[in-house]
Short mmCIF file of C-alpha atoms in Angstrom, two decimals:
data_model
loop_
_atom_site.label_atom_id
_atom_site.label_comp_id
_atom_site.label_asym_id
_atom_site.label_seq_id
_atom_site.Cartn_x
_atom_site.Cartn_y
_atom_site.Cartn_z
CA UNK A 1 -6.70 -13.88 27.11
CA UNK A 2 -5.12 -14.52 23.71
CA UNK A 3 -6.00 -11.98 21.04
CA UNK A 4 -8.52 -13.10 18.43
CA UNK A 5 -7.79 -12.42 14.77
CA UNK A 6 -10.05 -13.06 11.80
CA UNK A 7 -9.63 -13.00 8.03
CA UNK A 8 -11.98 -10.90 5.95
CA UNK A 9 -13.43 -13.09 3.20
CA UNK A 10 -15.99 -12.87 0.42
CA UNK A 11 -18.52 -14.29 2.86
CA UNK A 12 -18.05 -11.75 5.68
CA UNK A 13 -16.82 -8.73 3.68
CA UNK A 14 -20.12 -6.85 3.85
CA UNK A 15 -20.40 -7.17 7.63
CA UNK A 16 -16.82 -6.52 8.78
CA UNK A 17 -15.14 -3.15 9.29
CA UNK A 18 -11.92 -2.65 7.34
CA UNK A 19 -9.74 -1.17 10.10
CA UNK A 20 -8.31 1.96 8.47
CA UNK A 21 -11.39 4.13 8.85
CA UNK A 22 -14.02 2.73 11.20
CA UNK A 23 -17.56 4.06 10.92
CA UNK A 24 -20.52 2.77 12.93
CA UNK A 25 -23.23 4.78 11.18
CA UNK A 26 -22.77 6.67 7.91
CA UNK A 27 -20.73 4.66 5.36
CA UNK A 28 -17.38 6.18 4.30
CA UNK A 29 -16.89 6.45 0.50
CA UNK A 30 -13.26 5.39 0.74
CA UNK A 31 -14.09 2.32 2.79
CA UNK A 32 -16.91 1.29 0.47
CA UNK A 33 -14.62 1.67 -2.56
CA UNK A 34 -12.03 -0.55 -0.86
CA UNK A 35 -14.74 -3.07 -0.04
CA UNK A 36 -15.65 -3.32 -3.72
CA UNK A 37 -11.97 -3.61 -4.68
CA UNK A 38 -11.41 -6.41 -2.16
CA UNK A 39 -14.40 -8.33 -3.50
CA UNK A 40 -12.49 -8.91 -6.71
CA UNK A 41 -9.22 -9.88 -5.02
CA UNK A 42 -10.04 -12.81 -2.74
CA UNK A 43 -10.15 -15.30 -5.60
CA UNK A 44 -6.60 -14.18 -6.46
CA UNK A 45 -5.30 -15.18 -3.03
CA UNK A 46 -5.49 -11.75 -1.38
CA UNK A 47 -5.45 -11.88 2.43
CA UNK A 48 -6.83 -9.24 4.80
CA UNK A 49 -6.35 -10.32 8.43
CA UNK A 50 -7.31 -8.15 11.39
CA UNK A 51 -7.83 -8.05 15.12
CA UNK A 52 -11.45 -8.94 15.87
CA UNK A 53 -12.13 -5.61 17.55
CA UNK A 54 -12.86 -2.03 16.46
CA UNK A 55 -9.19 -1.18 16.05
CA UNK A 56 -6.61 -0.42 13.39
CA UNK A 57 -4.68 -3.67 13.63
CA UNK A 58 -4.31 -5.59 10.37
CA UNK A 59 -2.10 -7.04 7.66
CA UNK A 60 -2.89 -7.13 3.96
CA UNK A 61 -0.95 -9.21 1.47
CA UNK A 62 -1.26 -11.09 -1.83
CA UNK A 63 0.66 -13.36 -4.19
CA UNK A 64 3.18 -11.13 -5.96
CA UNK A 65 1.87 -12.24 -9.34
CA UNK A 66 -1.52 -10.67 -8.56
CA UNK A 67 -0.32 -7.79 -6.34
CA UNK A 68 -1.04 -4.36 -7.81
CA UNK A 69 2.57 -3.18 -7.66
CA UNK A 70 5.38 -2.89 -10.27
CA UNK A 71 7.40 -5.64 -8.59
CA UNK A 72 8.19 -8.96 -10.26
CA UNK A 73 9.43 -12.28 -8.98
CA UNK A 74 8.53 -15.93 -8.91
CA UNK A 75 6.32 -17.39 -6.21
CA UNK A 76 6.55 -14.52 -3.70
CA UNK A 77 4.03 -12.89 -1.37
CA UNK A 78 3.79 -9.09 -1.30
CA UNK A 79 2.80 -7.23 1.90
CA UNK A 80 0.84 -4.08 1.09
CA UNK A 81 0.29 -2.98 4.65
CA UNK A 82 0.97 -4.08 8.22
CA UNK A 83 -0.48 -1.57 10.65
CA UNK A 84 -1.00 -1.29 14.40
CA UNK A 85 -2.05 2.09 15.76
CA UNK A 86 -2.97 3.93 18.95
CA UNK A 87 -3.44 2.05 22.18
CA UNK A 88 -3.00 -1.27 20.38
CA UNK A 89 0.75 -0.76 20.06
CA UNK A 90 3.10 -2.72 22.28
CA UNK A 91 0.83 -5.73 22.72
CA UNK A 92 2.49 -8.06 20.22
CA UNK A 93 -0.20 -7.69 17.56
CA UNK A 94 2.23 -6.69 14.84
CA UNK A 95 4.43 -9.69 15.54
CA UNK A 96 1.43 -12.02 15.53
CA UNK A 97 0.29 -10.70 12.15
CA UNK A 98 3.75 -10.91 10.59
CA UNK A 99 4.26 -14.42 11.92
CA UNK A 100 0.90 -15.45 10.46
CA UNK A 101 1.88 -14.08 7.04
CA UNK A 102 5.26 -15.83 7.05
CA UNK A 103 3.75 -19.12 8.20
CA UNK A 104 1.00 -18.84 5.57
CA UNK A 105 3.58 -18.20 2.84
CA UNK A 106 5.66 -21.21 3.90
CA UNK A 107 2.61 -23.45 4.11
CA UNK A 108 1.69 -22.47 0.56
CA UNK A 109 5.19 -23.28 -0.65
CA UNK A 110 6.13 -19.69 -1.45
CA UNK A 111 9.73 -18.63 -2.13
CA UNK A 112 9.51 -15.69 0.24
CA UNK A 113 7.77 -12.47 1.26
CA UNK A 114 8.52 -8.91 0.14
CA UNK A 115 7.37 -5.34 0.76
CA UNK A 116 8.12 -1.75 -0.24
CA UNK A 117 10.48 0.30 1.91
CA UNK A 118 12.81 3.28 1.66
CA UNK A 119 16.17 4.43 2.98
CA UNK A 120 14.21 6.96 5.02
CA UNK A 121 10.95 5.56 6.44
CA UNK A 122 7.88 6.89 4.62
CA UNK A 123 4.77 7.77 6.60
CA UNK A 124 2.47 5.65 4.43
CA UNK A 125 4.64 2.54 4.29
CA UNK A 126 4.81 -0.24 6.88
CA UNK A 127 7.62 -0.09 9.46
CA UNK A 128 10.65 -1.48 7.65
CA UNK A 129 12.82 -1.69 10.77
CA UNK A 130 10.18 -3.96 12.28
CA UNK A 131 10.30 -6.14 9.17
CA UNK A 132 14.09 -6.37 9.32
CA UNK A 133 13.81 -7.97 12.77
CA UNK A 134 12.27 -10.95 10.97
CA UNK A 135 15.12 -11.14 8.47
CA UNK A 136 13.90 -8.91 5.66
CA UNK A 137 16.73 -7.28 3.72
CA UNK A 138 17.08 -4.87 0.82
CA UNK A 139 17.18 -6.73 -2.51
CA UNK A 140 16.61 -3.88 -4.98
CA UNK A 141 16.66 -0.08 -4.94
CA UNK A 142 15.68 2.97 -7.00
CA UNK A 143 17.80 6.07 -7.57
CA UNK A 144 15.63 8.18 -5.27
CA UNK A 145 15.90 5.96 -2.20
CA UNK A 146 13.07 3.46 -2.39
CA UNK A 147 13.91 -0.12 -1.52
CA UNK A 148 12.39 -3.53 -2.09
CA UNK A 149 12.71 -5.58 1.10
CA UNK A 150 12.47 -9.36 0.99
CA UNK A 151 12.71 -12.37 3.23
CA UNK A 152 13.73 -15.28 1.01
CA UNK A 153 13.04 -18.90 1.95
CA UNK A 154 14.97 -20.44 -0.97
CA UNK A 155 17.65 -17.94 -1.98
CA UNK A 156 15.68 -16.34 -4.84
CA UNK A 157 14.74 -12.65 -4.72
CA UNK A 158 12.14 -10.42 -6.42
CA UNK A 159 12.95 -7.08 -8.05
CA UNK A 160 11.38 -3.85 -9.17
CA UNK A 161 10.10 -3.96 -12.74
CA UNK A 162 12.33 -1.88 -15.03
CA UNK A 163 9.48 0.54 -15.70
CA UNK A 164 9.26 1.25 -11.94
CA UNK A 165 12.76 2.72 -12.06
CA UNK A 166 11.92 5.15 -14.85
CA UNK A 167 10.40 7.69 -12.45
CA UNK A 168 9.56 10.12 -15.22
CA UNK A 169 6.49 10.97 -17.28
CA UNK A 170 5.90 13.43 -20.11
CA UNK A 171 3.18 15.32 -18.27
CA UNK A 172 4.59 18.32 -16.37
CA UNK A 173 1.57 19.14 -14.23
CA UNK A 174 0.87 17.62 -10.85
CA UNK A 175 -0.10 14.01 -11.59
CA UNK A 176 -1.35 11.41 -9.13
CA UNK A 177 -1.69 7.72 -9.88
CA UNK A 178 -3.98 5.93 -7.45
CA UNK A 179 -6.15 2.91 -6.84
CA UNK A 180 -8.91 2.52 -4.27
CA UNK A 181 -7.23 -0.05 -2.03
CA UNK A 182 -6.48 2.49 0.72
CA UNK A 183 -9.56 4.26 2.16
CA UNK A 184 -7.48 7.33 2.94
CA UNK A 185 -6.84 7.89 -0.79
CA UNK A 186 -10.35 9.30 -1.11
CA UNK A 187 -9.68 11.91 1.59
CA UNK A 188 -6.24 12.86 0.27
CA UNK A 189 -7.51 13.38 -3.24
CA UNK A 190 -10.29 15.60 -1.93
CA UNK A 191 -7.74 17.77 -0.12
CA UNK A 192 -5.50 17.95 -3.20
CA UNK A 193 -8.38 18.77 -5.54
CA UNK A 194 -9.68 21.55 -3.29
CA UNK A 195 -6.21 23.07 -2.86
CA UNK A 196 -5.54 22.99 -6.59
CA UNK A 197 -8.88 24.55 -7.45
CA UNK A 198 -8.37 27.34 -4.92
CA UNK A 199 -4.82 28.05 -6.07
CA UNK A 200 -5.13 27.55 -9.81
CA UNK A 201 -2.85 24.51 -9.88
CA UNK A 202 -3.50 22.05 -12.73
CA UNK A 203 -3.80 18.47 -11.49
CA UNK A 204 -4.38 15.15 -13.20
CA UNK A 205 -5.71 12.09 -11.33
CA UNK A 206 -5.08 8.75 -13.04
CA UNK A 207 -6.94 5.80 -11.55
CA UNK A 208 -5.16 2.46 -11.78
CA UNK A 209 -7.96 0.01 -12.54
CA UNK A 210 -6.23 -3.23 -13.55
CA UNK A 211 -3.36 -5.45 -12.49
CA UNK A 212 -1.60 -4.82 -15.80
CA UNK A 213 -1.77 -1.05 -15.34
CA UNK A 214 -0.23 -1.39 -11.87
CA UNK A 215 2.58 -3.64 -13.08
CA UNK A 216 3.45 -1.17 -15.86
CA UNK A 217 3.58 2.05 -13.79
CA UNK A 218 6.65 4.28 -14.27
CA UNK A 219 7.44 4.42 -10.55
CA UNK A 220 7.20 2.48 -7.29
CA UNK A 221 3.60 2.19 -6.14
CA UNK A 222 1.79 0.82 -3.11
CA UNK A 223 -1.64 2.26 -4.11
CA UNK A 224 -0.60 5.92 -4.66
CA UNK A 225 2.17 7.81 -6.48
CA UNK A 226 2.80 11.52 -7.10
CA UNK A 227 4.62 13.20 -10.02
CA UNK A 228 5.39 16.89 -10.49
CA UNK A 229 7.17 18.54 -13.42
CA UNK A 230 7.55 15.11 -14.93
CA UNK A 231 9.46 13.70 -11.94
CA UNK A 232 8.31 11.12 -9.41
CA UNK A 233 7.96 12.62 -5.94
CA UNK A 234 6.48 10.24 -3.37
CA UNK A 235 4.17 7.35 -2.48
CA UNK A 236 2.94 9.30 0.55
CA UNK A 237 -0.65 10.48 0.48
CA UNK A 238 -0.63 14.27 0.29
CA UNK A 239 -2.13 16.79 2.67
CA UNK A 240 -2.08 20.54 2.01
CA UNK A 241 1.30 21.05 3.70
CA UNK A 242 3.11 18.27 1.85
CA UNK A 243 1.55 19.39 -1.42
CA UNK A 244 2.82 22.93 -0.91
CA UNK A 245 6.34 21.63 -0.31
CA UNK A 246 6.28 19.75 -3.60
CA UNK A 247 4.92 22.73 -5.55
CA UNK A 248 7.69 24.99 -4.22
CA UNK A 249 10.43 22.85 -5.77
#
């Protein structure tokens, strides 16, 4: 039987699970924060499409003009996340979701689709080698190995905003920029805060609350970004082990 996918909309948002963290009883704070964030995005053209089962199988994308990332370009779509996990892998779900996104972009007359990648695959970014099978290629880079991947339909390409390539801030202490789009952000920040309190490490959390703030960030960003000693470190959500590695530098 052919897999059934559905789009989360303003009408069904309250009733549908949001894939990343699935709870059947007690609500998860990270999921509820994402639910509220999504409620304000649908009118901007944001798309959240998922397998109609209790599974982590989904794609999330938006018009680049309203995507909360420091990437600029005319008439593009930005993919935040394309994820298939566990026993759902190998069934063609990822391909079906990507094909839907590309077809949707073409139907809407978009110039292409783009996403964040890196020379070395990052744990919290979508599989860039998978995207390249559809024709995505690197169209811009940063000095520390992040890449902007794009599939152009008309020969135009997007680019990182100049501020995204700065990768420096004045604050020397551990600094984390975040928004609430990813439910796992809530958990990661809890781990970081507890570790820092127990080890006397100063930490500053800066919530990105508007599109303008996201577009003006001094680093690449896909909902999370870490600085230490004034230097950009990673878009990966931190656990205790990865935090310790950064602090030892």
